[in-house]
């Protein structure tokens, strides 16, 4: 007999620039961070993709770079440029006062989550933060970098200073996530987007340990909250990550060891992913085929359908609808 297993689905960056309704709000709100801290508008933006598409998850509209802002660093988002931060090279360069004062600066986010929680019905609600190393990367580079030369030098030459700042980022991220959970988030995702920059030894100190600390604390705080980790670019380090970091869900990009899905199944970890977002900007029938390939690849796993990275701004809305249709029609036996 065939049983129907519904595969939950959402898209990283499902709220954003590919949606005209987002662009409409954005054009009236030139200050991106201010928009993130406006609970009425931020909750409206979070719900925009769910008005168009049959999705199972709402994700909070905010950004990982609210943490440097909370810690006293200047964070701006320039048009057609992305984030711009005044570079720091030590803890002293931050205008950091205390954990509570920093959290106060970003507390509007908790109001956004409360609004979403009241409206979420049967949907899951995802809160999030950046992985500590990824946040440090933006703080040291001052924005999106091609070479990442400053951060690479920083963690080699000033290892203790780096560890010091990572410690502060980790502490505030934990408190930030706890408050998101208290406000109604039932999933949290840690976006460690630049995990792939580090070699094995650095990976253990700067990726595994802080992520381990975050999940350990969150588990102790709330047994019912599901924890998603996304150490993007981890390649051969995905396995050690899954061994060491207590996660419910591991989000995968395109490159991981062949045996990883089986390993995750045996450990009871759900796979999230991993359609290439480039597929969503192409024309033609390829998209259905690629979606089915992802479904087949993870058919023996507990699977949350998603992309291998965020939706690109030039994504065609009709392609998102196509992916969802294929996922909804897919039955596993
Ligand atoms: O829909 C969602 O996923 C929720 C909201 C969300 C945003 N950023 C909104 C956003 C989430 C979860 C993020 C995470 C984020 N932010 C990450 C981790 C995921 C990843 O992409 O690797 C990172 C590294 C950032 C930092 C950041 N924010 C960059 C580099 C940029 C500029 C380039 C880009 O990709 O857009 C942002 C801006 C940003 N964050 C936008 C949105 C909707 C675009 C802002 C605009 O309207 O101009």
Short mmCIF file of C-alpha atoms and ligand atoms in Angstrom, two decimals:
data_model
loop_
_atom_site.label_atom_id
_atom_site.label_comp_id
_atom_site.label_asym_id
_atom_site.label_seq_id
_atom_site.Cartn_x
_atom_site.Cartn_y
_atom_site.Cartn_z
CA UNK A 1 0.00 0.00 0.00
CA UNK A 2 1.21 3.49 -0.80
CA UNK A 3 1.42 6.03 1.96
CA UNK A 4 1.60 9.70 1.18
CA UNK A 5 4.37 11.58 2.90
CA UNK A 6 4.02 15.29 2.62
CA UNK A 7 7.42 16.89 2.34
CA UNK A 8 7.56 20.24 4.12
CA UNK A 9 8.87 23.09 1.99
CA UNK A 10 10.17 26.64 2.30
CA UNK A 11 12.86 28.70 0.57
CA UNK A 12 15.79 30.52 2.10
CA UNK A 13 15.28 34.22 1.36
CA UNK A 14 11.63 33.56 0.50
CA UNK A 15 10.86 37.13 1.57
CA UNK A 16 12.85 39.52 -0.56
CA UNK A 17 13.69 41.31 -3.74
CA UNK A 18 12.28 38.84 -6.26
CA UNK A 19 8.78 39.78 -5.02
CA UNK A 20 7.26 43.02 -6.38
CA UNK A 21 5.23 43.41 -3.18
CA UNK A 22 8.49 43.44 -1.19
CA UNK A 23 10.04 45.98 -3.56
CA UNK A 24 7.01 48.21 -3.09
CA UNK A 25 7.50 48.37 0.67
CA UNK A 26 11.28 48.58 0.26
CA UNK A 27 11.07 51.58 -2.10
CA UNK A 28 9.26 53.54 0.62
CA UNK A 29 11.75 52.41 3.28
CA UNK A 30 15.30 53.25 2.17
CA UNK A 31 16.81 52.35 5.55
CA UNK A 32 16.92 48.53 5.52
CA UNK A 33 17.72 48.08 9.21
CA UNK A 34 14.89 50.40 10.20
CA UNK A 35 12.60 48.26 8.08
CA UNK A 36 13.82 45.14 9.91
CA UNK A 37 12.94 46.85 13.20
CA UNK A 38 9.43 47.88 12.15
CA UNK A 39 7.21 45.08 13.52
CA UNK A 40 4.15 45.88 11.37
CA UNK A 41 6.10 46.02 8.10
CA UNK A 42 8.56 43.24 8.97
CA UNK A 43 5.69 40.87 9.82
CA UNK A 44 3.88 41.85 6.64
CA UNK A 45 7.01 41.06 4.60
CA UNK A 46 7.44 37.69 6.36
CA UNK A 47 3.91 36.76 5.34
CA UNK A 48 4.15 37.96 1.72
CA UNK A 49 5.52 34.69 0.29
CA UNK A 50 2.83 32.69 2.11
CA UNK A 51 0.10 34.74 0.48
CA UNK A 52 1.42 33.70 -2.93
CA UNK A 53 2.64 30.17 -2.31
CA UNK A 54 1.70 26.99 -0.45
CA UNK A 55 4.63 26.95 2.01
CA UNK A 56 4.97 25.28 5.42
CA UNK A 57 7.28 27.77 7.10
CA UNK A 58 7.25 31.48 7.85
CA UNK A 59 10.70 32.99 8.37
CA UNK A 60 11.19 36.12 10.38
CA UNK A 61 12.11 39.11 8.21
CA UNK A 62 15.34 40.51 9.61
CA UNK A 63 19.05 40.06 8.91
CA UNK A 64 22.04 38.35 10.50
CA UNK A 65 23.79 41.73 10.68
CA UNK A 66 21.49 43.08 13.40
CA UNK A 67 24.01 41.51 15.80
CA UNK A 68 26.97 43.78 14.86
CA UNK A 69 24.51 46.68 15.04
CA UNK A 70 23.49 45.57 18.56
CA UNK A 71 27.16 45.36 19.54
CA UNK A 72 27.69 49.00 18.61
CA UNK A 73 29.14 48.68 15.11
CA UNK A 74 27.80 50.90 12.35
CA UNK A 75 25.87 48.78 9.83
CA UNK A 76 24.42 50.22 6.64
CA UNK A 77 22.88 48.61 3.58
CA UNK A 78 23.71 50.60 0.48
CA UNK A 79 21.69 50.35 -2.70
CA UNK A 80 23.20 47.86 -5.17
CA UNK A 81 26.13 47.27 -2.86
CA UNK A 82 24.97 45.17 0.09
CA UNK A 83 26.06 45.68 3.67
CA UNK A 84 28.70 48.19 4.72
CA UNK A 85 30.19 48.16 8.22
CA UNK A 86 32.94 50.27 9.70
CA UNK A 87 35.82 47.79 9.96
CA UNK A 88 37.00 46.73 13.38
CA UNK A 89 40.17 44.93 14.33
CA UNK A 90 39.65 44.39 18.02
CA UNK A 91 36.95 44.15 20.69
CA UNK A 92 37.84 47.66 21.82
CA UNK A 93 36.73 49.09 18.47
CA UNK A 94 33.18 48.05 19.32
CA UNK A 95 30.95 50.36 21.24
CA UNK A 96 29.80 47.37 23.33
CA UNK A 97 28.26 48.20 26.71
CA UNK A 98 26.41 45.16 28.00
CA UNK A 99 24.39 42.19 26.82
CA UNK A 100 21.10 43.71 27.97
CA UNK A 101 21.73 47.12 26.41
CA UNK A 102 22.65 45.40 23.14
CA UNK A 103 19.55 43.21 23.18
CA UNK A 104 17.39 46.29 23.80
CA UNK A 105 18.57 47.70 20.48
CA UNK A 106 17.14 44.74 18.58
CA UNK A 107 14.13 43.98 20.77
CA UNK A 108 11.59 45.13 18.16
CA UNK A 109 12.26 41.82 16.44
CA UNK A 110 10.51 40.06 19.31
CA UNK A 111 7.41 42.16 18.62
CA UNK A 112 7.54 41.05 14.97
CA UNK A 113 7.67 37.42 16.08
CA UNK A 114 4.72 37.92 18.44
CA UNK A 115 2.63 39.33 15.58
CA UNK A 116 3.64 36.38 13.36
CA UNK A 117 2.94 33.88 16.12
CA UNK A 118 -0.60 35.22 16.47
CA UNK A 119 -1.14 34.77 12.72
CA UNK A 120 0.81 31.62 12.01
CA UNK A 121 -2.03 29.10 12.35
CA UNK A 122 -0.59 25.65 11.48
CA UNK A 123 2.59 27.01 9.88
CA UNK A 124 6.00 26.75 11.49
CA UNK A 125 7.71 29.98 12.46
CA UNK A 126 11.49 30.23 12.01
CA UNK A 127 13.62 32.63 14.01
CA UNK A 128 17.30 32.90 13.15
CA UNK A 129 20.73 34.34 13.70
CA UNK A 130 24.02 34.22 11.84
CA UNK A 131 26.67 31.73 12.82
CA UNK A 132 29.26 33.50 15.00
CA UNK A 133 32.10 33.10 12.50
CA UNK A 134 29.96 34.40 9.63
CA UNK A 135 28.97 37.45 11.67
CA UNK A 136 32.63 38.00 12.61
CA UNK A 137 33.52 37.76 8.92
CA UNK A 138 31.26 40.73 8.08
CA UNK A 139 32.50 42.67 11.11
CA UNK A 140 36.14 42.31 10.09
CA UNK A 141 35.71 42.57 6.31
CA UNK A 142 33.32 45.52 6.62
CA UNK A 143 30.94 43.96 4.10
CA UNK A 144 30.76 41.21 1.51
CA UNK A 145 34.27 40.28 0.47
CA UNK A 146 35.51 38.35 -2.55
CA UNK A 147 38.84 37.29 -1.11
CA UNK A 148 38.10 37.23 2.64
CA UNK A 149 41.73 38.16 3.14
CA UNK A 150 41.15 40.29 6.26
CA UNK A 151 39.25 37.62 8.16
CA UNK A 152 41.70 34.90 7.15
CA UNK A 153 44.65 36.98 8.37
CA UNK A 154 42.77 38.03 11.49
CA UNK A 155 42.09 34.51 12.74
CA UNK A 156 45.67 33.47 12.01
CA UNK A 157 47.49 36.50 13.43
CA UNK A 158 45.07 37.52 16.18
CA UNK A 159 43.57 34.23 17.21
CA UNK A 160 42.80 35.29 20.77
CA UNK A 161 41.19 38.54 19.75
CA UNK A 162 39.07 36.60 17.25
CA UNK A 163 38.07 34.09 19.94
CA UNK A 164 37.15 36.99 22.23
CA UNK A 165 34.81 38.58 19.72
CA UNK A 166 33.33 35.19 18.74
CA UNK A 167 32.57 34.66 22.43
CA UNK A 168 30.58 37.91 22.62
CA UNK A 169 28.75 37.16 19.36
CA UNK A 170 27.90 33.65 20.59
CA UNK A 171 26.60 34.91 23.94
CA UNK A 172 24.36 37.56 22.47
CA UNK A 173 23.15 35.20 19.72
CA UNK A 174 22.05 32.66 22.34
CA UNK A 175 20.08 35.27 24.30
CA UNK A 176 18.66 36.67 21.05
CA UNK A 177 17.45 33.21 20.00
CA UNK A 178 15.99 32.45 23.43
CA UNK A 179 13.91 35.62 23.23
CA UNK A 180 12.80 34.72 19.72
CA UNK A 181 11.65 31.34 21.06
CA UNK A 182 9.84 32.99 23.98
CA UNK A 183 8.09 35.24 21.48
CA UNK A 184 6.80 32.29 19.44
CA UNK A 185 9.45 30.88 17.09
CA UNK A 186 9.22 27.06 17.06
CA UNK A 187 12.22 26.57 14.74
CA UNK A 188 15.50 28.42 14.73
CA UNK A 189 18.11 28.43 12.00
CA UNK A 190 21.77 29.31 12.41
CA UNK A 191 23.16 30.65 9.10
CA UNK A 192 26.89 29.88 9.08
CA UNK A 193 27.24 31.00 5.47
CA UNK A 194 31.03 31.25 5.42
CA UNK A 195 31.90 27.97 7.17
CA UNK A 196 33.61 26.87 3.96
CA UNK A 197 36.45 29.35 4.38
CA UNK A 198 38.19 27.42 7.13
CA UNK A 199 40.53 24.45 7.21
CA UNK A 200 39.92 21.55 9.61
CA UNK A 201 41.66 22.91 12.70
CA UNK A 202 40.14 26.39 12.41
CA UNK A 203 36.81 24.82 11.56
CA UNK A 204 36.76 23.05 14.91
CA UNK A 205 37.54 26.19 16.90
CA UNK A 206 35.51 28.74 14.98
CA UNK A 207 32.63 26.74 13.50
CA UNK A 208 32.02 23.59 15.54
CA UNK A 209 32.56 24.99 19.03
CA UNK A 210 30.39 28.13 18.79
CA UNK A 211 27.60 26.27 16.93
CA UNK A 212 27.78 23.50 19.53
CA UNK A 213 27.43 26.08 22.28
CA UNK A 214 24.39 27.64 20.61
CA UNK A 215 22.51 24.35 20.14
CA UNK A 216 23.50 23.10 23.58
CA UNK A 217 22.06 26.19 25.22
CA UNK A 218 18.93 26.24 23.08
CA UNK A 219 18.25 22.55 23.78
CA UNK A 220 18.58 23.17 27.50
CA UNK A 221 16.27 26.17 27.25
CA UNK A 222 13.54 24.64 25.10
CA UNK A 223 13.11 20.97 24.30
CA UNK A 224 10.38 21.58 21.74
CA UNK A 225 12.23 24.01 19.50
CA UNK A 226 13.72 22.48 16.36
CA UNK A 227 17.24 23.58 15.52
CA UNK A 228 18.40 23.91 11.92
CA UNK A 229 22.10 24.41 11.22
CA UNK A 230 23.43 25.59 7.88
CA UNK A 231 27.23 25.44 7.82
CA UNK A 232 27.39 26.32 4.12
CA UNK A 233 30.42 25.12 2.18
CA UNK A 234 31.40 22.55 4.80
CA UNK A 235 32.13 19.83 2.21
CA UNK A 236 34.05 17.07 4.03
CA UNK A 237 33.39 18.79 7.34
CA UNK A 238 29.60 18.25 7.20
CA UNK A 239 30.00 14.86 8.85
CA UNK A 240 32.04 16.06 11.79
CA UNK A 241 29.61 18.97 12.15
CA UNK A 242 26.68 16.53 12.39
CA UNK A 243 28.61 14.38 14.85
CA UNK A 244 29.54 17.24 17.14
CA UNK A 245 26.67 19.71 16.91
CA UNK A 246 23.34 18.60 18.29
CA UNK A 247 20.98 19.55 15.47
CA UNK A 248 17.52 18.43 14.40
CA UNK A 249 17.99 19.54 10.82
CA UNK A 250 21.12 19.98 8.70
CA UNK A 251 20.78 22.24 5.67
CA UNK A 252 22.97 21.13 2.76
CA UNK A 253 24.44 23.01 -0.18
CA UNK A 254 25.56 21.33 -3.41
CA UNK A 255 28.74 19.63 -2.19
CA UNK A 256 28.80 16.96 0.52
CA UNK A 257 30.17 13.43 0.84
CA UNK A 258 28.14 10.74 -0.91
CA UNK A 259 27.49 8.81 2.28
CA UNK A 260 26.22 11.83 4.24
CA UNK A 261 22.45 11.32 3.68
CA UNK A 262 22.66 7.74 5.04
CA UNK A 263 24.73 8.92 7.97
CA UNK A 264 22.17 11.63 8.77
CA UNK A 265 19.29 9.17 8.49
CA UNK A 266 20.97 6.83 10.96
CA UNK A 267 21.52 9.71 13.37
CA UNK A 268 17.89 10.86 13.07
CA UNK A 269 18.85 14.21 11.58
CA UNK A 270 16.51 15.70 8.98
CA UNK A 271 18.05 16.91 5.71
CA UNK A 272 17.12 20.36 4.43
CA UNK A 273 17.86 21.37 0.86
CA UNK A 274 19.20 21.46 -1.72
CA UNK A 275 17.95 22.70 -5.09
CA UNK A 276 20.47 25.07 -6.67
CA UNK A 277 18.95 28.61 -6.69
CA UNK A 278 20.51 29.10 -10.16
CA UNK A 279 17.87 26.65 -11.47
CA UNK A 280 15.16 29.16 -10.54
CA UNK A 281 16.49 31.81 -12.90
CA UNK A 282 16.49 29.50 -15.93
CA UNK A 283 13.70 29.10 -18.49
CA UNK A 284 12.28 25.77 -19.63
CA UNK A 285 11.29 22.38 -18.27
CA UNK A 286 14.56 21.68 -16.47
CA UNK A 287 13.20 22.96 -13.17
CA UNK A 288 10.71 20.09 -12.73
CA UNK A 289 13.42 17.56 -13.46
CA UNK A 290 15.88 19.16 -11.03
CA UNK A 291 13.24 19.33 -8.30
CA UNK A 292 12.45 15.63 -8.73
CA UNK A 293 16.15 14.80 -8.56
CA UNK A 294 16.38 16.49 -5.15
CA UNK A 295 13.29 14.61 -3.94
CA UNK A 296 14.73 11.30 -5.14
CA UNK A 297 18.13 11.95 -3.59
CA UNK A 298 16.63 12.37 -0.13
CA UNK A 299 13.66 10.00 -0.41
CA UNK A 300 14.96 7.78 2.38
CA UNK A 301 15.64 10.73 4.66
CA UNK A 302 13.38 12.92 6.69
CA UNK A 303 13.47 15.84 4.32
CA UNK A 304 12.56 19.52 4.34
CA UNK A 305 12.64 20.76 0.76
CA UNK A 306 14.66 23.95 0.30
CA UNK A 307 17.44 25.47 -1.79
CA UNK A 308 21.19 25.16 -1.36
CA UNK A 309 21.37 28.94 -0.75
CA UNK A 310 19.00 31.91 -0.83
CA UNK A 311 16.60 32.84 -3.65
CA UNK A 312 18.31 35.22 -6.10
CA UNK A 313 16.69 38.61 -6.80
CA UNK A 314 16.24 37.80 -10.51
CA UNK A 315 14.25 34.61 -9.73
CA UNK A 316 11.07 34.09 -11.71
CA UNK A 317 8.04 33.81 -9.46
CA UNK A 318 6.48 31.23 -11.76
CA UNK A 319 9.48 28.96 -11.18
CA UNK A 320 8.90 28.95 -7.42
CA UNK A 321 5.29 27.90 -8.06
CA UNK A 322 6.53 25.09 -10.35
CA UNK A 323 8.87 23.71 -7.69
CA UNK A 324 6.13 23.69 -5.07
CA UNK A 325 3.75 21.92 -7.44
CA UNK A 326 6.26 19.11 -8.04
CA UNK A 327 7.01 18.74 -4.33
CA UNK A 328 3.32 18.63 -3.43
CA UNK A 329 2.64 16.00 -6.07
CA UNK A 330 5.50 13.78 -4.98
CA UNK A 331 4.55 10.68 -3.07
CA UNK A 332 6.88 8.33 -1.30
CA UNK A 333 6.00 4.81 -0.38
O1 LIG B 1 13.42 35.64 3.71
C1 LIG B 1 14.32 35.38 4.52
O2 LIG B 1 15.14 34.46 4.36
C2 LIG B 1 14.38 36.13 5.83
C3 LIG B 1 15.19 37.28 5.91
C4 LIG B 1 16.71 37.22 5.73
C5 LIG B 1 17.44 38.28 5.12
N1 LIG B 1 18.77 38.00 5.24
C6 LIG B 1 16.83 39.46 4.50
C7 LIG B 1 17.64 40.29 3.59
C8 LIG B 1 17.63 36.27 6.17
C9 LIG B 1 17.40 34.93 6.85
C10 LIG B 1 18.94 36.79 5.87
C11 LIG B 1 20.19 36.09 6.21
C12 LIG B 1 21.48 36.66 5.80
N2 LIG B 1 21.84 37.96 5.69
C13 LIG B 1 22.64 35.87 5.55
C14 LIG B 1 22.70 34.36 5.65
C15 LIG B 1 22.21 33.67 4.44
C16 LIG B 1 23.05 33.86 3.22
O3 LIG B 1 22.55 34.53 2.30
O4 LIG B 1 24.19 33.39 3.20
C17 LIG B 1 23.68 36.76 5.22
C18 LIG B 1 25.10 36.38 4.87
C19 LIG B 1 23.16 38.09 5.31
C20 LIG B 1 23.90 39.37 5.10
C21 LIG B 1 23.32 40.18 4.00
N3 LIG B 1 22.09 40.81 4.06
C22 LIG B 1 23.88 40.47 2.73
C23 LIG B 1 25.23 39.97 2.26
C24 LIG B 1 22.96 41.26 2.04
C25 LIG B 1 23.13 41.90 0.67
C26 LIG B 1 23.12 40.97 -0.45
C27 LIG B 1 21.89 40.13 -0.59
O5 LIG B 1 22.03 38.91 -0.65
O6 LIG B 1 20.77 40.67 -0.64
C28 LIG B 1 21.83 41.42 2.88
C29 LIG B 1 20.61 42.19 2.55
C30 LIG B 1 19.30 41.53 2.71
N4 LIG B 1 18.94 40.69 3.72
C31 LIG B 1 18.17 41.69 1.86
C32 LIG B 1 17.12 40.94 2.40
C33 LIG B 1 15.70 40.85 1.91
C34 LIG B 1 18.10 42.60 0.64
C35 LIG B 1 17.97 43.99 1.11
C36 LIG B 1 17.37 44.93 0.13
O7 LIG B 1 16.14 45.00 0.09
O8 LIG B 1 18.14 45.62 -0.54
#
